[in-house]
Coordinates of N, CA and C in Angstrom, one line a residue:
X489 N 0.6 -1.2 0.2 CA -0.1 0.3 -0.2 C 0.9 1.6 -0.2
X490 N 0.3 2.0 -0.8 CA 1.4 3.2 -1.3 C 1.2 4.3 -0.2
X491 N -0.3 4.3 0.1 CA -1.1 5.3 0.6 C -1.7 5.1 2.2
X492 N -1.0 5.2 3.7 CA -1.8 4.5 4.2 C -2.6 5.5 5.0
X493 N -2.5 6.5 4.7 CA -3.1 7.6 5.4 C -4.4 8.2 5.5
X494 N -5.1 7.6 4.4 CA -6.7 7.7 4.3 C -7.2 6.8 5.2
X495 N -6.5 5.4 5.3 CA -7.3 4.5 6.0 C -7.2 5.0 7.6
X496 N -5.6 5.4 8.1 CA -5.3 5.6 9.2 C -6.4 7.2 9.8
X497 N -6.8 8.1 9.2 CA -7.6 8.7 9.0 C -9.3 9.1 9.4
X498 N -9.3 7.7 8.2 CA -10.5 7.1 8.6 C -10.9 6.6 9.9
X499 N -10.1 5.7 10.2 CA -10.1 4.6 11.5 C -10.1 5.6 12.8
X500 N -9.2 6.3 12.9 CA -9.2 7.5 13.7 C -10.7 8.8 13.6
X501 N -11.4 8.7 12.9 CA -13.0 9.5 12.9 C -14.1 8.5 13.3
X502 N -13.9 7.2 12.6 CA -14.7 6.1 12.7 C -14.5 5.2 14.1
X503 N -13.3 4.6 14.6 CA -13.4 3.7 15.2 C -11.7 4.4 15.8
X504 N -12.2 4.6 17.1 CA -10.7 5.0 18.2 C -9.9 3.7 18.3
X505 N -11.0 2.8 18.7 CA -10.5 1.7 19.5 C -9.9 0.7 18.3
X506 N -9.6 0.5 16.8 CA -9.7 -0.7 16.3 C -9.6 -2.3 16.5
X507 N -9.9 -3.0 15.5 CA -10.0 -4.5 16.3 C -10.2 -5.7 14.9
X508 N -9.1 -6.3 15.3 CA -8.3 -7.1 13.9 C -8.3 -8.6 14.0
X509 N -8.6 -9.5 13.4 CA -8.7 -10.9 13.7 C -7.7 -11.6 13.3
X510 N -6.7 -10.7 12.2 CA -5.7 -10.9 11.7 C -4.3 -11.5 13.0
X511 N -3.3 -11.9 12.5 CA -2.2 -12.6 13.1 C -2.9 -12.8 14.9
X512 N -4.0 -13.9 14.7 CA -4.3 -14.2 16.5 C -5.4 -13.2 16.9
X513 N -5.8 -11.7 16.1 CA -6.2 -10.9 17.0 C -5.6 -10.1 18.0
X514 N -6.7 -8.7 17.5 CA -5.8 -8.0 18.7 C -6.5 -6.5 18.7
X515 N -6.3 -5.7 19.7 CA -7.1 -4.3 19.5 C -5.9 -3.2 19.6
X516 N -5.9 -2.3 19.2 CA -4.9 -1.2 19.2 C -5.8 0.4 19.2
X517 N -5.3 1.1 19.6 CA -6.1 2.3 19.4 C -5.4 3.0 18.1
X518 N -6.1 4.2 17.6 CA -5.7 4.8 16.7 C -5.2 6.3 17.1
X519 N -5.8 7.1 17.6 CA -5.8 8.3 17.8 C -4.5 8.7 19.0
X520 N -3.5 9.7 17.9 CA -2.3 9.8 18.7 C -2.4 10.0 20.7
X521 N -3.4 11.1 20.8 CA -3.9 11.1 22.2 C -3.6 9.8 23.0
X522 N -4.5 8.5 22.4 CA -5.2 7.8 22.9 C -3.2 6.8 22.9
X523 N -2.6 6.5 22.0 CA -1.4 6.2 21.9 C -0.8 6.4 23.5
X524 N -0.6 7.6 23.6 CA 0.5 8.2 23.9 C 0.1 8.4 25.3
X525 N -1.2 8.3 25.7 CA -2.0 8.1 27.1 C -1.7 6.9 27.7
X526 N -1.4 5.7 26.7 CA -1.7 4.4 26.8 C -0.4 3.9 27.2
X527 N 0.5 4.4 26.5 CA 2.1 4.3 27.0 C 2.4 4.6 27.8
X528 N 2.1 5.7 28.3 CA 2.3 6.8 29.9 C 1.4 5.6 30.9
X529 N 0.8 5.2 31.0 CA -0.2 4.7 31.9 C 0.5 3.3 32.3
X530 N 1.6 3.5 33.2 CA 2.3 2.0 33.7 C 1.8 1.4 34.3
X531 N 0.4 2.0 35.2 CA -0.4 1.2 36.3 C -1.3 0.2 36.0
X532 N -1.7 0.4 34.4 CA -2.8 -0.3 34.1 C -2.4 -1.3 32.8
X533 N -1.0 -0.6 32.0 CA -0.7 -1.3 30.7 C 0.8 -1.5 31.1
X534 N 1.2 -2.7 30.0 CA 2.5 -2.7 30.2 C 3.4 -3.1 28.8
X535 N 4.6 -2.9 28.9 CA 5.4 -3.0 27.6 C 5.2 -3.8 27.1
X536 N 5.0 -4.3 25.7 CA 5.4 -5.8 25.0 C 6.1 -5.3 24.2
X537 N 6.3 -6.6 22.9 CA 6.5 -6.5 21.8 C 5.3 -6.2 21.1
X538 N 5.7 -5.0 19.9 CA 4.4 -4.6 19.1 C 4.7 -4.7 17.4
X539 N 4.7 -5.5 16.5 CA 5.1 -5.6 15.0 C 3.6 -4.9 14.2
X540 N 4.2 -4.6 13.4 CA 3.5 -3.8 12.2 C 3.7 -4.4 11.6
X541 N 2.9 -5.5 10.2 CA 4.0 -5.8 9.3 C 2.7 -6.2 8.2
X542 N 3.1 -6.3 6.6 CA 1.9 -6.7 5.7 C 1.9 -8.3 6.0
X543 N 2.9 -8.9 6.2 CA 3.3 -10.3 6.0 C 2.6 -10.9 7.5
X544 N 2.1 -11.9 7.5 CA 1.8 -12.8 8.0 C 3.2 -13.6 9.0
X545 N 3.5 -13.5 10.2 CA 4.4 -13.7 11.2 C 4.0 -15.1 11.6
X546 N 5.1 -16.1 10.9 CA 5.1 -17.5 11.2 C 4.8 -18.3 12.8
X547 N 3.9 -18.7 12.8 CA 3.6 -19.2 14.2 C 5.0 -19.6 15.1
X548 N 5.9 -19.9 14.5 CA 7.1 -20.7 15.5 C 7.9 -19.5 16.0
X549 N 8.0 -18.2 15.2 CA 8.3 -16.9 15.7 C 7.5 -16.4 16.5
X550 N 6.2 -16.1 16.4 CA 5.3 -15.6 16.9 C 5.5 -15.9 18.7
X551 N 5.0 -17.6 18.5 CA 5.4 -18.1 20.0 C 6.8 -17.7 20.6
X552 N 7.9 -18.0 19.6 CA 8.8 -17.2 20.7 C 9.1 -16.0 21.2
X553 N 8.3 -15.4 20.3 CA 8.5 -13.8 20.9 C 7.7 -13.6 21.9
X554 N 6.5 -14.5 22.2 CA 5.7 -13.9 23.3 C 6.3 -14.3 24.8
X555 N 7.3 -15.8 24.4 CA 8.1 -16.3 25.4 C 9.3 -15.1 25.9
X556 N 9.7 -14.1 24.5 CA 10.6 -13.3 24.8 C 10.4 -11.9 25.8
X557 N 11.3 -11.5 26.3 CA 11.2 -10.7 27.4 C 11.2 -9.3 26.6
X558 N 10.3 -8.0 26.8 CA 10.6 -6.8 25.9 C 11.7 -6.3 26.6
X559 N 12.2 -5.6 25.3 CA 13.0 -4.7 25.6 C 13.1 -3.8 26.8
X560 N 14.2 -3.9 27.4 CA 14.9 -3.6 28.9 C 14.1 -1.7 28.9
X561 N 14.4 -1.5 28.3 CA 14.3 -0.1 28.4 C 12.5 0.7 27.8
X562 N 12.1 -0.3 27.3 CA 10.6 -0.2 27.5 C 10.1 -1.0 28.6
X563 N 10.3 -1.8 29.4 CA 9.4 -2.4 30.3 C 8.9 -1.6 31.5
X564 N 7.9 -1.4 32.4 CA 7.2 -0.9 33.0 C 8.4 -0.5 34.2
X565 N 7.9 0.8 35.0 CA 8.7 0.8 36.0 C 8.0 -0.1 37.4
X566 N 9.1 -0.6 38.2 CA 10.5 0.0 38.7 C 11.7 -0.6 37.6
X567 N 11.8 -1.8 37.1 CA 12.3 -2.1 36.3 C 13.2 -1.4 35.3
X568 N 12.4 -0.7 35.0 CA 12.1 0.2 33.7 C 13.4 1.3 33.8
X569 N 13.3 1.6 35.3 CA 14.6 2.7 35.8 C 15.5 2.2 35.6
X570 N 16.0 1.1 36.6 CA 16.7 0.0 36.6 C 17.4 0.0 35.5
X571 N 16.6 -0.7 34.4 CA 17.3 -0.7 32.8 C 17.8 0.4 32.2
X572 N 17.4 1.4 32.3 CA 17.8 2.6 31.9 C 19.1 3.0 32.6
X573 N 19.5 2.9 34.2 CA 20.3 3.3 34.5 C 21.5 2.3 34.2
X574 N 21.4 1.3 33.8 CA 22.4 0.2 33.6 C 22.6 0.3 31.8
X575 N 21.7 0.3 31.4 CA 22.0 0.6 29.7 C 22.7 1.9 29.2
X576 N 22.0 2.8 29.3 CA 22.2 4.2 29.0 C 23.4 4.2 28.8
X577 N 24.2 4.6 29.7 CA 25.6 5.0 30.4 C 26.3 4.2 28.7
X578 N 26.3 2.9 28.2 CA 27.0 2.7 26.8 C 26.6 3.5 26.1
X579 N 25.5 4.1 25.9 CA 25.2 5.1 24.5 C 25.6 6.2 24.8
X580 N 25.9 6.5 26.0 CA 26.2 8.3 25.8 C 27.1 8.6 24.9
X581 N 27.4 10.1 24.6 CA 28.4 10.6 23.3 C 29.8 10.0 23.6
X582 N 30.5 10.2 25.1 CA 31.9 9.4 25.3 C 32.1 8.5 24.7
X583 N 31.3 7.3 25.1 CA 31.2 5.9 25.1 C 31.2 5.2 23.5
X584 N 30.3 6.5 23.0 CA 29.5 6.0 21.3 C 30.9 6.5 20.6
X585 N 31.7 7.4 20.8 CA 32.6 8.1 20.0 C 33.9 7.5 20.1
X586 N 34.0 6.8 21.1 CA 35.0 5.9 21.1 C 35.5 5.1 20.6
X587 N 34.5 4.3 20.0 CA 34.3 3.3 19.3 C 34.2 4.0 17.5
X588 N 34.0 5.0 17.0 CA 34.6 5.1 15.8 C 35.3 5.2 15.3
X589 N 36.2 4.8 15.6 CA 37.6 4.1 15.0 C 37.2 2.8 14.7
X590 N 37.0 2.1 15.8 CA 36.5 0.6 15.2 C 34.9 0.7 14.1
X591 N 34.4 1.6 14.4 CA 33.3 1.3 13.4 C 33.5 1.7 11.7
X592 N 34.4 2.7 11.6 CA 34.9 3.4 10.4 C 35.8 2.2 9.8
X593 N 36.5 1.4 10.0 CA 37.2 0.5 9.9 C 36.5 -0.5 9.4
X594 N 35.4 -1.1 10.3 CA 34.6 -2.3 9.8 C 33.8 -1.9 8.7
X595 N 33.1 -0.8 8.7 CA 32.3 -0.2 7.4 C 33.7 -0.1 6.6
X596 N 34.7 0.7 6.6 CA 35.1 0.3 5.2 C 36.0 -1.0 4.9
X597 N 36.1 -2.0 5.7 CA 36.9 -3.1 5.4 C 35.2 -4.1 4.6
X598 N 34.3 -3.4 5.0 CA 32.8 -4.3 4.4 C 32.4 -3.5 2.8
X599 N 33.1 -2.3 2.9 CA 32.6 -1.7 2.0 C 33.9 -2.1 0.7
X600 N 34.7 -2.1 1.0 CA 36.2 -2.8 0.2 C 35.7 -4.1 -0.6

Protein backbone atom coordinates (compact mmCIF):
# COMPACT_ATOMS: atom_id res chain seq x y z
CA UNK A 1 0.00 0.00 0.00
CA UNK A 2 1.51 3.30 -1.10
CA UNK A 3 -0.71 5.66 0.89
CA UNK A 4 -1.96 4.32 4.23
CA UNK A 5 -2.85 7.77 5.61
CA UNK A 6 -6.47 7.90 4.36
CA UNK A 7 -7.10 4.55 6.07
CA UNK A 8 -5.56 5.76 9.34
CA UNK A 9 -7.58 9.01 9.13
CA UNK A 10 -10.78 7.00 8.60
CA UNK A 11 -9.96 4.71 11.54
CA UNK A 12 -9.27 7.65 13.85
CA UNK A 13 -12.60 9.20 12.93
CA UNK A 14 -14.86 6.10 12.89
CA UNK A 15 -13.10 3.68 15.19
CA UNK A 16 -10.72 5.11 17.80
CA UNK A 17 -10.01 1.60 19.13
CA UNK A 18 -9.79 -0.79 16.20
CA UNK A 19 -9.93 -4.58 16.27
CA UNK A 20 -8.50 -7.15 13.92
CA UNK A 21 -8.68 -10.93 13.75
CA UNK A 22 -5.42 -11.02 11.76
CA UNK A 23 -2.35 -12.56 13.38
CA UNK A 24 -4.26 -14.05 16.28
CA UNK A 25 -6.43 -10.98 16.89
CA UNK A 26 -5.74 -7.72 18.63
CA UNK A 27 -6.99 -4.29 19.59
CA UNK A 28 -5.17 -1.08 18.86
CA UNK A 29 -5.83 2.58 19.54
CA UNK A 30 -5.61 4.95 16.58
CA UNK A 31 -5.62 8.57 17.90
CA UNK A 32 -2.23 9.94 18.93
CA UNK A 33 -3.58 11.15 22.27
CA UNK A 34 -4.86 7.67 23.13
CA UNK A 35 -1.61 5.97 22.11
CA UNK A 36 0.36 8.46 24.21
CA UNK A 37 -1.94 8.01 27.21
CA UNK A 38 -1.66 4.22 27.09
CA UNK A 39 2.10 4.31 26.60
CA UNK A 40 2.52 6.51 29.67
CA UNK A 41 0.05 4.64 31.90
CA UNK A 42 2.36 2.15 33.56
CA UNK A 43 -0.20 1.33 36.27
CA UNK A 44 -2.68 -0.38 33.97
CA UNK A 45 -0.72 -1.21 30.83
CA UNK A 46 2.60 -2.89 30.30
CA UNK A 47 5.17 -2.60 27.58
CA UNK A 48 5.46 -5.52 25.22
CA UNK A 49 6.44 -6.41 21.73
CA UNK A 50 4.48 -4.65 19.05
CA UNK A 51 4.81 -5.68 15.42
CA UNK A 52 3.16 -3.97 12.48
CA UNK A 53 3.69 -5.84 9.24
CA UNK A 54 2.02 -6.67 5.96
CA UNK A 55 3.26 -10.25 6.20
CA UNK A 56 1.92 -13.10 8.28
CA UNK A 57 4.29 -13.80 11.17
CA UNK A 58 5.21 -17.51 11.19
CA UNK A 59 3.70 -19.32 14.18
CA UNK A 60 7.16 -20.38 15.39
CA UNK A 61 8.36 -16.76 15.58
CA UNK A 62 5.10 -15.57 17.11
CA UNK A 63 5.25 -18.08 19.98
CA UNK A 64 8.98 -17.46 20.51
CA UNK A 65 8.37 -13.69 20.67
CA UNK A 66 5.70 -14.16 23.34
CA UNK A 67 8.19 -16.01 25.53
CA UNK A 68 10.85 -13.35 25.07
CA UNK A 69 11.03 -10.47 27.49
CA UNK A 70 10.40 -6.95 26.21
CA UNK A 71 13.24 -4.58 25.50
CA UNK A 72 14.52 -3.57 28.98
CA UNK A 73 14.32 0.14 28.24
CA UNK A 74 10.61 -0.27 27.41
CA UNK A 75 9.60 -2.22 30.51
CA UNK A 76 7.36 -0.71 33.16
CA UNK A 77 8.67 0.75 36.43
CA UNK A 78 10.52 -0.05 38.56
CA UNK A 79 12.44 -2.34 36.17
CA UNK A 80 12.45 0.35 33.48
CA UNK A 81 14.39 2.82 35.65
CA UNK A 82 16.92 0.20 36.72
CA UNK A 83 17.46 -1.03 33.16
CA UNK A 84 17.90 2.48 31.79
CA UNK A 85 20.41 3.31 34.53
CA UNK A 86 22.46 0.25 33.58
CA UNK A 87 22.15 0.41 29.79
CA UNK A 88 22.10 4.08 28.84
CA UNK A 89 25.64 5.03 29.91
CA UNK A 90 27.00 2.76 27.17
CA UNK A 91 25.15 4.91 24.61
CA UNK A 92 26.33 8.31 25.91
CA UNK A 93 28.37 10.45 23.47
CA UNK A 94 31.74 9.60 25.08
CA UNK A 95 31.53 5.79 24.80
CA UNK A 96 29.91 5.96 21.37
CA UNK A 97 32.52 8.40 20.04
CA UNK A 98 35.29 6.14 21.38
CA UNK A 99 33.97 3.37 19.10
CA UNK A 100 34.14 5.52 15.96
CA UNK A 101 37.57 4.32 14.75
CA UNK A 102 36.54 0.66 15.07
CA UNK A 103 33.20 1.27 13.39
CA UNK A 104 34.81 3.19 10.52
CA UNK A 105 37.38 0.41 10.03
CA UNK A 106 34.66 -2.23 9.99
CA UNK A 107 32.55 -0.26 7.51
CA UNK A 108 35.55 0.38 5.23
CA UNK A 109 36.45 -3.31 5.34
CA UNK A 110 32.97 -4.33 4.26
CA UNK A 111 32.68 -1.56 1.67
CA UNK A 112 35.95 -2.62 0.08
